[in-house]
C-alpha cells in the first residue's frame, strides 16, 4: 500500500527476500545497473493493452486496505486504491486525495478532499467516507490489524474500549472537509494517521464484525485507484480493468492481471512473455540479464531481514505485550547467537551477493541511520560465541555436544521459517547448523518450512513453536520504528518490553523532535540500545530486484515500491 509502514504488509519476503523499494525516480526504460542505462526501448506506445504482474504466493483475497494482512494483497490494492497522501522519491509526504492545514498548536489537522473524485461504483468520494474508515477502525468489533493508525486521535481509545459511540477528535466540517484532533503533539502524527477512506455506501448493511470476510471486500471490492476489480479467482489471479473515471486521468492500459506463479518457473514466464513485471529473487538475476527483452532493476530500499526472538506474548484484550518468556533473557546468549552467524556468507550463498550486512534495524536509506562506527559489528566468530555461552553459564554438562542452561536443564531453540523459493530451505538450515555448531541445539519448528500465510498467523498468535523466527520488514517511508519495536506494538512479534526502548521511541516523536538534529540524536541512541541488547538479530539490508519486460514502459520506481504512484501512466509498446 502507499502507506506501507510496518506492513505486514507483513514480511516483505514474498518477492524474493524482498521488500519493495528503489532509489530516486528510476523508470524502466532500459537495463539499469550502477547508474548506467542501456539504450532505451524506443517502441511507440500502443493504445490499450494488458499487462501481467506475477506474485509467487497466493493472495489472501482481502481487498480493503484496513483489513489486509498479506504482501500479495497489498500488491493488488496498490492498483485499485489511493490515499490522502503519497510518498515522493525523497520519502516526503505529498497531498493526493486531499490537502491539509495544521493548527498553531500542532494538534488539529484539517483535510480538504478534492471534489469530483469517484469510487469505482460511481459514487463521489466525500469526507464522510474518511470519517467512516476511521470510526470503523476504532470500533470494538473491528477485526483488522490497523487500529494503531487511528489510536492517536483524541477519543479513539475510548471508542475502542466501548466507552464512547464516536471518536471525539473527529469533526465533519462539510461535505469535503474533516478535522482530526490528536491526543498529543507528535512529529509524525500525519504519517501515522490512516490515509484510506472507505466506500461507506458500498458497505451499507454489513456488520463491522463481518466486514473483513464480506463479499464486498473479497469479491466485489470498490476503490479509488486507476484500476478496478473485474474478476477474482481465489488462489490464482485477480483481473483488473481500467477505471475510465479515474481522477488523475484515464489509464493508458486496458487492464492488469495479478497472477500467482510457481517461483521455479518465474524466469521462464518472463522469458516467454507470460509475465511483464515481478519482484525477483537474487538467484534469478544472472539468467534474466541474458534476456534482451528483460530489464532488471536493482536498488536499495527500506527493508531488512532479521531473526526475531520470543520474549513473551500479546494480551489481545489490553493490546499490550507481556514479557513472560525467559529463554532469551541472557544478553550473552543473544550475542553468542549473532556471532555464530556468517551473515556475509549467507548473503553470498542465498542472495547472490544482493544484500548488505546490517547491525541495526534502521535501513541506511534513512537520514536517522547510525554510522557503522557507532555500532557493535558482530563479526562472524564462533569461538567468541562459545566463550560468551560459557561465561553466561551455558555449558555442556552431559557431554552430548549441546549446552544446558545455567540451571543445568536441557536447552534448545525451535526456529521457524516460511516456505518460498528454493533458497529458503538452505538458508534456514544454515542458521540452524550455525547455532548447533556452537553447541546450541536448534531444530526447525514444525519440522518443515511453513506456508507463508500460516506462518504470519502463527506469529500473530504467538505460536509456541516459533521461539526464534526469520522475518523481513519493509518499513515504509516514515523512519520511526515504533510500529515494529515499541513495547506494545502489535508487530513487535518478539514481544520485547524494555523501559529505555519506549522512552527513546517516545522522545523521537515528542515536540522536541521537530528539531531534526535532535531527533536523529535520539534515534541513533535508540539504535545503539537495539544494537547492544539485540532483541532481534539483524541480518542484512535487502536489495530490491525487479524483472520487467521492455514492452512495459512508464513504470516509476522509488523507495516504497514500483506500483505506488503512477500506474495510470503505464503503457505497452507492442
PDB file of N, CA and C in Angstrom, residues 18 47 63 97 102 125 170 184 218 246-247 314 326 350 363 387 431 568 574:
ATOM      1  N   UNK A  18      13.006  -9.705   0.224  1.00  0.00           N
ATOM      2  CA  UNK A  18      12.317  -8.976  -0.714  1.00  0.00           C
ATOM      3  C   UNK A  18      12.120  -7.579  -0.412  1.00  0.00           C
ATOM      4  N   UNK A  47      -2.245   1.679 -28.221  1.00  0.00           N
ATOM      5  CA  UNK A  47      -3.453   2.018 -27.487  1.00  0.00           C
ATOM      6  C   UNK A  47      -3.938   0.819 -26.700  1.00  0.00           C
ATOM      7  N   UNK A  63      -9.367  -7.400  -0.011  1.00  0.00           N
ATOM      8  CA  UNK A  63      -9.140  -6.248  -0.869  1.00  0.00           C
ATOM      9  C   UNK A  63      -9.773  -4.980  -0.309  1.00  0.00           C
ATOM     10  N   UNK A  97      -5.308  12.715  -2.450  1.00  0.00           N
ATOM     11  CA  UNK A  97      -6.765  12.917  -2.473  1.00  0.00           C
ATOM     12  C   UNK A  97      -7.183  14.183  -1.734  1.00  0.00           C
ATOM     13  N   UNK A 102      -2.426  22.586   9.308  1.00  0.00           N
ATOM     14  CA  UNK A 102      -2.122  22.186  10.682  1.00  0.00           C
ATOM     15  C   UNK A 102      -2.337  23.384  11.598  1.00  0.00           C
ATOM     16  N   UNK A 125     -16.516  10.493  -3.808  1.00  0.00           N
ATOM     17  CA  UNK A 125     -15.793  10.478  -2.543  1.00  0.00           C
ATOM     18  C   UNK A 125     -16.134  11.729  -1.748  1.00  0.00           C
ATOM     19  N   UNK A 170     -12.806  13.750  15.923  1.00  0.00           N
ATOM     20  CA  UNK A 170     -13.165  13.848  14.502  1.00  0.00           C
ATOM     21  C   UNK A 170     -14.345  14.808  14.338  1.00  0.00           C
ATOM     22  N   UNK A 184      -2.013  14.114  21.448  1.00  0.00           N
ATOM     23  CA  UNK A 184      -0.793  14.829  21.821  1.00  0.00           C
ATOM     24  C   UNK A 184      -0.027  15.224  20.568  1.00  0.00           C
ATOM     25  N   UNK A 218     -14.117  -9.154  -0.535  1.00  0.00           N
ATOM     26  CA  UNK A 218     -13.373 -10.241  -1.162  1.00  0.00           C
ATOM     27  C   UNK A 218     -13.731 -10.509  -2.626  1.00  0.00           C
ATOM     28  N   UNK A 246     -11.055   7.666 -13.505  1.00  0.00           N
ATOM     29  CA  UNK A 246     -10.001   7.892 -12.515  1.00  0.00           C
ATOM     30  C   UNK A 246      -9.641   9.375 -12.475  1.00  0.00           C
ATOM     31  N   UNK A 247      -9.556   9.933 -11.261  1.00  0.00           N
ATOM     32  CA  UNK A 247      -9.440  11.384 -11.106  1.00  0.00           C
ATOM     33  C   UNK A 247      -8.128  11.961 -11.625  1.00  0.00           C
ATOM     34  N   UNK A 314       1.322 -11.576  23.467  1.00  0.00           N
ATOM     35  CA  UNK A 314       0.473 -10.380  23.379  1.00  0.00           C
ATOM     36  C   UNK A 314      -0.866 -10.649  24.038  1.00  0.00           C
ATOM     37  N   UNK A 326      11.340 -16.532  29.181  1.00  0.00           N
ATOM     38  CA  UNK A 326      12.693 -16.231  29.649  1.00  0.00           C
ATOM     39  C   UNK A 326      13.828 -16.845  28.832  1.00  0.00           C
ATOM     40  N   UNK A 350      22.845 -17.249  -0.537  1.00  0.00           N
ATOM     41  CA  UNK A 350      21.394 -17.305  -0.694  1.00  0.00           C
ATOM     42  C   UNK A 350      20.785 -16.048  -1.311  1.00  0.00           C
ATOM     43  N   UNK A 363      17.065   0.944   8.082  1.00  0.00           N
ATOM     44  CA  UNK A 363      17.736   0.894   6.785  1.00  0.00           C
ATOM     45  C   UNK A 363      18.602   2.122   6.545  1.00  0.00           C
ATOM     46  N   UNK A 387      32.663 -18.799  23.911  1.00  0.00           N
ATOM     47  CA  UNK A 387      33.147 -18.167  25.142  1.00  0.00           C
ATOM     48  C   UNK A 387      32.021 -17.415  25.848  1.00  0.00           C
ATOM     49  N   UNK A 431      21.248 -21.390   9.237  1.00  0.00           N
ATOM     50  CA  UNK A 431      21.091 -20.759  10.550  1.00  0.00           C
ATOM     51  C   UNK A 431      21.049 -21.815  11.650  1.00  0.00           C
ATOM     52  N   UNK A 568      -1.522   4.597 -13.693  1.00  0.00           N
ATOM     53  CA  UNK A 568      -2.369   5.066 -14.801  1.00  0.00           C
ATOM     54  C   UNK A 568      -1.523   5.522 -15.994  1.00  0.00           C
ATOM     55  N   UNK A 574       3.954  -2.906 -27.543  1.00  0.00           N
ATOM     56  CA  UNK A 574       3.611  -3.959 -28.507  1.00  0.00           C
ATOM     57  C   UNK A 574       2.525  -4.837 -27.946  1.00  0.00           C
TER      58      UNK A 574
END
